[in-house]
XYZ file of C-alpha atoms in Angstrom:
602
model
C -7.416 -88.277 7.709
C -8.989 -87.388 4.294
C -9.345 -83.638 5.552
C -5.998 -83.315 6.867
C -3.750 -83.040 3.389
C -6.771 -79.914 2.284
C -5.764 -78.251 5.596
C -1.929 -78.634 4.855
C -2.373 -77.392 1.539
C -4.404 -74.334 2.496
C -1.798 -73.186 5.230
C 1.118 -73.970 2.757
C -0.619 -71.988 0.261
C -1.473 -69.121 3.232
C 2.289 -69.204 4.076
C 3.759 -68.825 0.093
C 1.231 -66.150 -0.199
C 2.631 -64.470 2.992
C 6.083 -65.082 1.619
C 5.020 -63.607 -1.458
C 3.651 -60.153 -0.172
C 6.803 -59.553 2.345
C 9.493 -60.560 -0.814
C 7.361 -57.977 -2.499
C 8.912 -54.915 -1.370
C 11.897 -54.981 -2.303
C 14.568 -51.652 -1.379
C 16.286 -52.036 -4.202
C 14.007 -50.518 -6.139
C 13.885 -47.264 -3.903
C 17.847 -47.412 -3.733
C 18.872 -45.356 -6.328
C 15.643 -42.536 -5.733
C 17.535 -42.382 -1.984
C 21.028 -42.005 -3.272
C 20.093 -39.228 -5.190
C 18.948 -37.368 -2.070
C 22.511 -37.520 -0.829
C 21.961 -40.911 1.468
C 24.828 -42.957 1.373
C 24.052 -47.131 0.552
C 25.344 -47.822 4.462
C 22.259 -45.437 5.397
C 19.786 -47.300 3.533
C 17.965 -50.585 4.754
C 19.303 -53.748 2.140
C 16.341 -55.295 3.503
C 12.721 -54.197 4.731
C 12.224 -53.076 7.980
C 9.427 -53.159 10.564
C 6.974 -49.756 9.819
C 6.515 -49.556 13.257
C 10.269 -47.518 13.386
C 8.285 -44.504 11.861
C 6.497 -42.129 13.173
C 4.758 -40.632 10.315
C 5.449 -43.020 7.179
C 4.846 -45.690 9.682
C 1.599 -45.129 10.643
C 0.785 -45.422 6.736
C 1.765 -48.924 6.277
C 0.687 -49.777 10.036
C 1.596 -53.494 10.502
C 3.800 -53.890 7.067
C 7.614 -52.914 5.774
C 9.479 -50.109 4.825
C 12.555 -48.496 3.073
C 13.466 -46.028 5.608
C 14.936 -45.758 8.634
C 13.808 -43.795 11.817
C 17.052 -41.377 10.891
C 16.166 -41.506 7.293
C 12.576 -40.432 8.281
C 13.855 -37.032 9.977
C 16.220 -36.353 7.523
C 13.617 -37.002 4.649
C 11.465 -34.877 6.619
C 13.749 -31.779 7.063
C 14.361 -31.314 3.101
C 10.897 -31.597 2.438
C 10.163 -29.071 5.013
C 12.976 -26.812 3.543
C 11.904 -27.436 0.143
C 8.153 -26.067 0.562
C 9.747 -23.082 2.774
C 12.039 -22.453 -0.756
C 9.078 -23.132 -2.914
C 6.975 -20.806 -0.751
C 9.594 -18.017 -0.843
C 10.456 -18.059 -4.325
C 6.545 -17.586 -5.238
C 6.374 -14.907 -2.882
C 9.727 -13.339 -4.008
C 8.559 -13.146 -7.595
C 5.528 -10.936 -6.625
C 7.654 -8.769 -4.601
C 10.275 -8.143 -7.298
C 7.239 -7.222 -9.837
C 6.045 -4.708 -7.243
C 9.072 -3.260 -6.172
C 10.315 -3.203 -9.423
C 7.399 -1.209 -10.188
C 7.269 1.073 -7.313
C 10.832 2.102 -8.092
C 9.754 2.738 -12.008
C 7.449 5.011 -10.199
C 9.175 7.020 -7.326
C 12.348 7.458 -10.393
C 9.736 8.885 -12.602
C 7.968 11.103 -10.353
C 11.762 12.722 -8.898
C 12.858 13.365 -12.272
C 9.598 15.095 -13.167
C 10.088 17.170 -10.087
C 13.994 17.731 -11.103
C 13.350 18.687 -14.423
C 10.066 20.984 -13.697
C 12.038 22.910 -10.875
C 15.282 23.378 -13.539
C 12.433 24.914 -16.822
C 10.776 27.028 -13.542
C 14.028 28.388 -12.654
C 15.562 28.954 -16.308
C 12.321 30.853 -17.795
C 11.575 32.653 -14.505
C 15.189 33.764 -14.884
C 14.968 34.720 -18.852
C 11.598 36.704 -18.149
C 12.342 38.278 -14.506
C 16.159 38.704 -14.527
C 17.374 40.232 -11.381
C 14.654 40.861 -9.684
C 13.961 37.185 -9.846
C 17.380 35.747 -8.974
C 17.383 37.963 -6.218
C 14.462 36.101 -4.657
C 14.788 32.831 -6.637
C 15.183 31.107 -2.991
C 11.456 31.490 -2.167
C 10.751 29.476 -5.274
C 13.185 26.690 -4.965
C 12.761 26.346 -1.343
C 8.851 25.682 -2.629
C 10.287 23.271 -4.865
C 12.437 21.465 -1.755
C 9.714 21.318 0.400
C 7.193 19.514 -1.957
C 9.888 16.859 -2.786
C 9.972 16.787 1.125
C 6.694 15.878 1.341
C 6.687 12.934 -1.558
C 10.120 11.634 0.040
C 8.796 11.419 4.095
C 5.613 13.134 4.250
C 6.264 15.550 7.004
C 5.341 18.978 5.353
C 2.109 20.492 5.755
C 0.777 21.157 2.112
C -1.634 23.624 3.419
C 0.923 25.499 5.405
C 3.724 25.114 2.477
C 1.571 27.090 -0.137
C 0.096 29.423 2.675
C 3.826 30.820 3.420
C 4.696 30.330 0.118
C 2.131 32.594 -1.682
C 2.014 34.937 1.801
C 6.350 35.672 1.021
C 5.898 35.962 -2.693
C 3.353 38.681 -1.966
C 5.675 40.643 0.596
C 7.843 40.236 -1.651
C 6.132 41.921 -4.701
C 4.598 44.086 -2.817
C 7.718 45.510 -1.578
C 9.397 45.474 -5.114
C 6.029 47.367 -6.511
C 6.683 49.972 -3.839
C 10.466 50.423 -4.423
C 10.358 54.106 -2.977
C 8.948 53.313 0.524
C 11.127 51.768 3.240
C 9.168 48.875 5.500
C 10.074 47.373 8.721
C 8.916 44.196 10.136
C 6.060 45.566 11.800
C 4.467 47.237 8.776
C 5.309 43.598 6.693
C 3.381 42.125 9.525
C 0.467 44.248 9.336
C 0.803 43.872 5.552
C 0.716 40.317 5.733
C -2.521 40.165 8.155
C -4.347 41.733 5.434
C -3.323 39.023 2.431
C -6.420 37.301 2.392
C -9.104 40.772 2.481
C -6.341 42.053 -0.356
C -6.438 38.554 -2.596
C -3.584 40.134 -4.492
C -3.259 36.706 -6.324
C -7.346 36.584 -7.466
C -8.131 32.482 -6.949
C -5.034 31.317 -7.919
C -3.620 30.348 -5.154
C -6.591 28.565 -3.764
C -6.985 26.369 -6.886
C -2.957 25.646 -7.121
C -3.347 24.686 -3.389
C -6.264 22.009 -3.871
C -4.720 20.651 -6.923
C -1.465 20.426 -5.088
C -2.733 18.588 -2.224
C -4.665 16.177 -4.183
C -2.281 15.329 -6.626
C 0.624 15.256 -4.354
C -1.380 13.064 -1.822
C -2.548 10.688 -3.962
C 0.250 10.952 -5.881
C 2.654 9.409 -2.456
C 0.166 7.419 -1.374
C 0.185 5.658 -4.830
C 4.082 5.135 -4.298
C 3.644 4.371 -0.858
C 1.105 1.942 -1.291
C 3.794 -0.191 -3.806
C 6.239 0.033 -1.129
C 4.296 -1.614 1.799
C 2.842 -4.716 0.083
C 6.247 -5.644 -1.458
C 7.215 -5.377 2.489
C 4.179 -7.374 3.236
C 5.830 -9.880 0.591
C 9.110 -9.738 1.910
C 8.060 -9.880 5.390
C 5.775 -13.402 4.724
C 8.475 -15.077 3.950
C 9.942 -15.341 6.953
C 7.323 -17.767 8.331
C 8.515 -20.952 9.039
C 6.081 -24.544 8.153
C 4.334 -25.844 11.562
C 5.063 -29.610 12.749
C 1.869 -30.312 11.499
C 2.827 -29.321 7.976
C 5.902 -30.899 8.390
C 4.575 -34.433 9.221
C 2.062 -33.688 6.095
C 4.502 -32.526 4.189
C 6.456 -35.648 4.563
C 3.171 -38.286 4.141
C 2.699 -36.520 1.024
C 5.999 -36.469 -0.948
C 8.540 -38.764 1.123
C 6.271 -41.916 2.589
C 5.681 -43.367 -0.953
C 9.196 -43.890 -1.919
C 9.652 -45.335 2.077
C 6.639 -47.660 1.135
C 8.915 -49.084 -1.757
C 6.595 -47.112 -4.526
C 9.283 -46.154 -7.778
C 8.461 -44.342 -10.201
C 7.313 -41.230 -10.723
C 4.075 -41.159 -8.694
C 3.111 -37.981 -7.407
C 0.420 -37.053 -4.735
C -3.249 -36.650 -5.996
C -4.278 -33.122 -6.438
C -6.849 -32.932 -3.980
C -4.905 -34.169 -1.721
C -2.301 -31.988 -2.176
C -4.359 -29.464 -1.964
C -5.181 -29.785 1.319
C -1.492 -30.079 2.636
C -1.227 -26.484 1.336
C -3.582 -25.113 2.370
C -3.110 -26.792 5.809
C 0.481 -25.466 5.780
C -0.242 -21.504 4.300
C -3.065 -20.808 6.921
C -1.289 -18.187 7.845
C -0.710 -16.578 5.219
C -4.449 -17.062 3.989
C -5.344 -14.975 6.489
C -3.916 -11.708 4.728
C -6.355 -12.361 2.197
C -9.236 -10.038 2.770
C -6.924 -7.152 3.295
C -5.095 -7.639 0.243
C -8.135 -7.763 -1.653
C -9.103 -4.476 0.109
C -6.121 -3.163 -0.819
C -6.163 -4.118 -4.519
C -9.350 -2.433 -4.830
C -8.022 0.783 -3.427
C -4.744 0.849 -4.966
C -7.281 0.615 -8.424
C -9.404 3.547 -7.444
C -6.405 5.794 -6.390
C -4.862 4.876 -10.045
C -7.805 6.071 -11.771
C -7.343 9.590 -9.689
C -3.853 9.840 -10.938
C -4.601 9.316 -14.648
C -8.046 11.220 -14.360
C -8.762 14.890 -11.906
C -5.307 14.415 -9.736
C -2.787 13.629 -12.833
C 0.538 14.481 -11.385
C 2.040 15.455 -14.514
C -0.691 17.925 -15.299
C -0.094 20.164 -11.988
C 4.059 19.990 -11.690
C 4.668 20.468 -15.437
C 2.937 23.716 -16.407
C 3.355 24.582 -12.050
C 5.483 27.896 -13.521
C 2.429 29.112 -15.920
C 0.182 28.815 -12.859
C 2.948 31.044 -10.341
C 3.277 33.444 -13.390
C -0.214 34.006 -13.504
C -0.058 34.424 -9.934
C 2.277 37.360 -9.906
C 0.688 39.394 -13.195
C -2.951 39.482 -11.618
C -0.983 41.110 -8.617
C 0.938 43.350 -11.247
C -2.840 44.719 -12.702
C -4.077 45.001 -9.056
C -0.885 46.206 -7.652
C -1.911 50.083 -7.203
C -5.113 49.635 -6.097
C -3.852 46.920 -2.893
C -1.001 49.367 -2.334
C -4.215 51.937 -1.309
C -6.203 49.713 0.390
C -2.849 48.280 2.634
C -1.429 51.821 3.029
C -5.323 52.604 4.539
C -5.229 49.513 6.751
C -1.814 50.036 8.336
C -0.419 53.031 7.521
C 1.386 55.208 4.765
C 4.967 53.572 5.538
C 8.166 56.053 5.178
C 9.774 56.975 2.174
C 13.260 55.047 1.227
C 14.759 58.313 -0.177
C 16.150 57.882 -3.219
C 14.672 55.027 -5.101
C 17.261 52.058 -5.844
C 17.138 51.047 -10.045
C 17.016 47.666 -8.585
C 13.619 47.666 -7.144
C 11.989 48.740 -10.288
C 8.937 48.014 -11.163
C 8.334 44.080 -12.981
C 7.584 44.466 -16.692
C 4.450 43.132 -16.927
C 4.768 40.723 -19.729
C 4.118 36.558 -20.534
C 6.721 34.081 -20.475
C 8.361 34.056 -23.427
C 9.420 30.505 -24.371
C 9.012 27.924 -27.010
C 5.814 26.514 -26.407
C 5.952 24.048 -29.224
C 8.434 22.395 -27.666
C 7.090 22.767 -24.017
C 3.669 21.154 -25.360
C 5.728 18.099 -26.928
C 7.957 17.267 -23.753
C 4.600 17.641 -21.650
C 2.932 14.851 -24.695
C 5.884 12.694 -23.667
C 6.102 12.981 -20.378
C 2.425 12.640 -19.728
C 2.414 9.207 -22.263
C 4.859 7.690 -20.060
C 3.412 8.557 -16.801
C -0.207 7.135 -18.091
C 1.810 3.676 -19.103
C 3.357 3.643 -15.842
C 0.314 3.692 -13.438
C -2.004 1.700 -15.828
C 0.842 -1.155 -16.123
C 1.159 -1.008 -12.171
C -2.230 -1.199 -11.445
C -2.620 -3.985 -13.549
C -0.265 -5.823 -12.136
C -2.091 -5.257 -8.851
C -4.944 -6.639 -9.484
C -3.444 -9.561 -11.016
C -2.505 -10.362 -7.671
C -6.361 -10.267 -6.189
C -7.000 -13.823 -4.199
C -3.031 -13.775 -4.481
C -2.974 -15.951 -0.507
C -5.990 -18.460 -1.228
C -4.509 -19.338 -4.787
C -0.863 -19.801 -3.249
C -1.673 -23.473 -2.381
C -2.904 -24.313 -5.776
C 0.033 -22.201 -7.075
C 1.976 -24.187 -5.516
C 0.793 -27.687 -5.806
C 0.666 -27.069 -10.085
C 4.708 -26.465 -9.755
C 5.431 -29.635 -9.983
C 4.076 -31.598 -6.529
C 1.039 -33.023 -8.140
C 0.342 -35.430 -11.454
C -2.681 -34.380 -13.821
C -5.326 -34.408 -13.893
C -5.765 -33.995 -9.846
C -7.610 -37.143 -8.996
C -6.869 -40.562 -10.481
C -6.427 -44.365 -9.707
C -2.536 -43.497 -10.436
C -1.870 -40.854 -7.933
C -0.341 -41.115 -4.262
C -3.068 -40.848 -2.057
C -1.440 -40.699 1.425
C -1.654 -44.262 2.439
C -1.151 -45.753 -1.551
C -1.589 -45.119 -4.858
C -5.524 -44.682 -5.268
C -7.729 -42.046 -5.781
C -7.722 -39.502 -2.687
C -10.961 -39.919 -0.829
C -11.086 -36.738 1.028
C -13.496 -33.527 0.021
C -10.881 -30.361 -0.361
C -10.835 -27.814 2.335
C -12.691 -24.640 2.296
C -10.482 -21.971 1.491
C -9.062 -18.923 4.667
C -7.157 -19.563 7.854
C -9.548 -21.849 9.238
C -8.801 -25.039 8.717
C -10.489 -27.115 11.234
C -12.014 -29.688 9.491
C -8.380 -30.184 6.824
C -8.062 -33.649 6.625
C -4.323 -33.157 6.784
C -3.394 -30.307 8.590
C -5.298 -29.498 10.985
C -3.936 -26.922 13.715
C -2.374 -23.404 12.087
C -1.887 -22.515 15.400
C -2.419 -18.864 16.632
C -1.601 -16.169 14.331
C 2.215 -15.119 14.526
C 3.115 -11.117 15.074
C 4.488 -11.368 11.705
C 1.265 -11.951 10.280
C -0.696 -9.287 12.665
C 2.089 -6.985 11.874
C 1.407 -7.073 7.817
C -2.414 -7.229 8.091
C -2.117 -3.758 10.126
C 0.270 -2.551 7.687
C -1.956 -3.541 4.613
C -5.223 -1.900 6.754
C -3.381 1.584 7.252
C -2.252 1.837 3.920
C -5.517 1.053 2.575
C -7.073 3.317 4.659
C -4.578 6.013 3.445
C -5.317 5.357 -0.153
C -9.215 5.433 0.355
C -8.536 9.083 1.843
C -5.868 10.044 -0.826
C -8.761 9.066 -2.866
C -11.090 11.125 -1.816
C -8.955 14.040 -1.842
C -8.571 14.645 1.573
C -5.340 15.084 3.358
C -3.307 11.745 5.042
C -1.492 11.935 8.444
C 1.733 9.955 7.555
C 3.032 9.324 10.831
C 5.367 6.619 11.634
C 5.315 5.921 7.830
C 8.911 5.356 7.853
C 8.622 2.843 10.865
C 9.161 -0.630 8.984
C 8.175 -2.155 12.065
C 4.135 -1.577 11.931
C 3.882 -2.131 15.942
C 0.832 -0.450 15.497
C 1.963 3.199 16.958
C 1.033 4.745 13.320
C -2.564 6.873 13.199
C -4.549 8.547 10.497
C -5.330 5.505 9.248
C -8.081 6.568 6.786
C -10.443 8.668 10.026
C -12.341 11.262 7.724
C -14.309 13.360 9.857
C -11.382 15.717 11.065
C -11.176 16.294 7.106
C -11.999 18.751 5.265
C -13.495 16.894 1.519
C -12.662 19.258 -1.159
C -15.314 18.400 -3.767
C -15.211 19.522 -7.542
C -17.938 18.736 -9.675
C -15.354 18.549 -13.030
C -13.235 15.769 -10.780
C -16.094 13.171 -10.694
C -15.874 13.487 -7.285
C -20.117 12.665 -7.113
C -19.293 8.878 -8.915
C -20.630 5.939 -7.024
C -16.835 4.651 -5.701
C -18.090 3.071 -2.448
C -15.488 5.811 -0.763
C -17.309 9.069 -0.868
C -19.882 10.020 2.177
C -23.242 10.467 1.578
C -23.229 14.337 1.316
C -20.148 16.596 0.934
C -20.207 20.608 0.631
C -20.948 22.087 -2.823
C -17.902 24.336 -2.522
C -14.115 25.008 -1.229
C -14.322 27.070 1.716
C -12.106 28.424 4.977
C -15.069 27.086 7.683
C -14.455 24.668 9.647
C -14.411 21.254 8.842
C -18.157 19.359 7.946
C -18.234 16.670 10.580
C -18.552 13.168 7.714
C -21.248 10.778 9.073
C -20.060 7.703 9.923
C -22.982 5.961 8.696
C -22.015 7.348 4.882
C -19.058 4.792 5.078
C -20.405 1.556 4.167
C -20.009 -1.512 6.069
C -17.640 -4.161 4.961
C -19.125 -7.820 3.788
C -16.638 -10.284 4.431
C -17.435 -12.444 1.793
C -15.686 -16.243 1.493
C -13.126 -15.824 -1.576
C -13.286 -18.262 -4.793
C -10.757 -19.505 -6.482
C -12.291 -18.101 -10.078
C -10.988 -14.976 -10.698
C -14.461 -14.365 -12.684
C -16.589 -14.701 -10.034
C -14.212 -12.111 -8.018
C -14.006 -9.845 -10.582
C -17.758 -9.698 -11.107
C -18.480 -8.927 -7.438
C -15.299 -6.487 -7.564
C -18.065 -3.242 -7.098
C -18.274 -4.270 -3.120
C -16.454 -1.744 -0.672
C -15.409 -2.094 2.572
C -15.509 -0.043 5.478
C -12.474 1.008 7.387
C -10.767 -1.535 10.352
C -12.178 -0.016 13.537
C -9.020 -1.682 14.718
C -6.442 0.150 12.399
C -8.514 3.400 13.260
C -8.261 3.748 16.991
C -6.679 7.362 17.897
C -5.902 8.198 21.243
C -8.353 10.955 23.350
C -7.129 14.466 23.663
C -6.927 15.248 27.039
C -9.110 18.000 27.090
C -11.842 15.660 25.123
C -11.573 13.597 28.113
C -12.132 15.749 30.852
C -14.795 17.361 28.468
C -16.260 13.647 28.056
C -15.935 12.169 31.547
C -15.346 14.843 34.246
C -17.460 17.417 33.484
C -20.755 15.706 34.021
C -19.699 14.974 37.367
C -18.997 17.843 38.743
C -22.077 19.197 37.452
C -23.540 16.397 39.495
C -22.067 16.937 42.234
C -22.874 20.966 42.273
C -26.517 19.485 41.722
C -26.162 17.647 44.799
C -24.961 20.126 46.202
C -27.297 22.909 45.565
C -30.602 20.534 46.271
C -29.336 20.420 49.635
C -28.611 24.077 50.191
C -32.085 23.978 49.527
């Protein structure tokens, strides 16, 4: 009997302890928080209820009590998901705005540069050549119009454009310089056929064509790159959090209050990192291609600041064309005699018209000092614009793998990242799980393990980045770019011309620095510009892409920035022509069949 009082005391103490634990969960303490979230007092439990009613927070306090009803948990989960979606959109929108604004500034600058050059050209040639220019002004104005169309739409063949321009100019000048003759269409056709061997403008057309092609291709590629990147950031805002992500967000941000925890208790930093990496796994899929894109933009920017500087070409284009005209005038008699020898002596026109007088051999007469000042000002604006834009793009390197940390640092976690005073998913204490690796694969993530298959939105953005990156690389090499399907905002994979340089004609020039080690140039290039068939670039000359897991440290990334990447084969698939298919597959079969027939006859 002496042991009975002791046993009774133990039972009494345990009963009191249990009562104390249950009484310790006071829902009154978290009621103000729920009211601030828009819940009426009637919806908030006055007393703690069983955690079994909850799907997410119930597992956190298994066998315990909570201050949330099942309906409250569902509504709080929706709010947590919406808050995360809004925060992600705002972060993407900020970078989108930066790139979009830079792209608009660059676009406006170039359009104004071209318009001013066109106006200056017209005024100077009108002043210098008078009526003769005004009668043929459309030839020159059409050149500017087509250059603008190339920049805007990319549908103009620059080589054909320059060939047609100088061919037309050649015919117009030949008629003016030989005004005593009458030329019919057949004679003008013969005249055009002899232009290449005549070389009436010496090497000015060749040099100017190369400069225009390089500068306009690089300029358009740079402008398009900013537009594509801004569109990628805009389109990625359409992604919705997955169900697993929503549950993890609820466990991280809602369950502390449902567990009756009051005060400004935030999630542990490592827990937040895992939740965000799992929620943003689809976004991280863009990281590799985005970094390749950043590198390509950086290199093209160097070209625009150096040998492909569009301002150095567009501003003095009037001088270059005037130089070609003067060269023709100096050799006009020799050229005419050679044409007459090849095409025959034309018919005299009778009385010579006054308007068909010879061009006066003179250089353009205008204020050189004023032009020099204007060019210096314009060049400074372009230099600043390209450099600032390039830096903004550089700053976005590793944007997608750093995005989870960016969101966590914007008020979701308590600094320092992992202490005994933060919410670890079940209670206030240190977070015990390791931080998951960067990237799309989150199979070992303790918070959000399932990210599902890549959505079509993500696939389309990766294709868009791959395509524009390959075009940037082609533009960097001074080659033409196929802009087919550029205006296709859906990026549905129907485009072509994504950096396949095997059918291009690489143009090299020592003074342009094409022999520097950039990572994009093939191992060997033709030593000079020729009209020979385009050389086939050795595919082994393009180094393979080495995928390295991105690191959080931007310093480490910069140290590895000298690496290069090859073109993604998936974006470079081109349709095989019918003739090539027949040659490749049908001819061998025919030869084998024919050989078999011969064997039987023999």
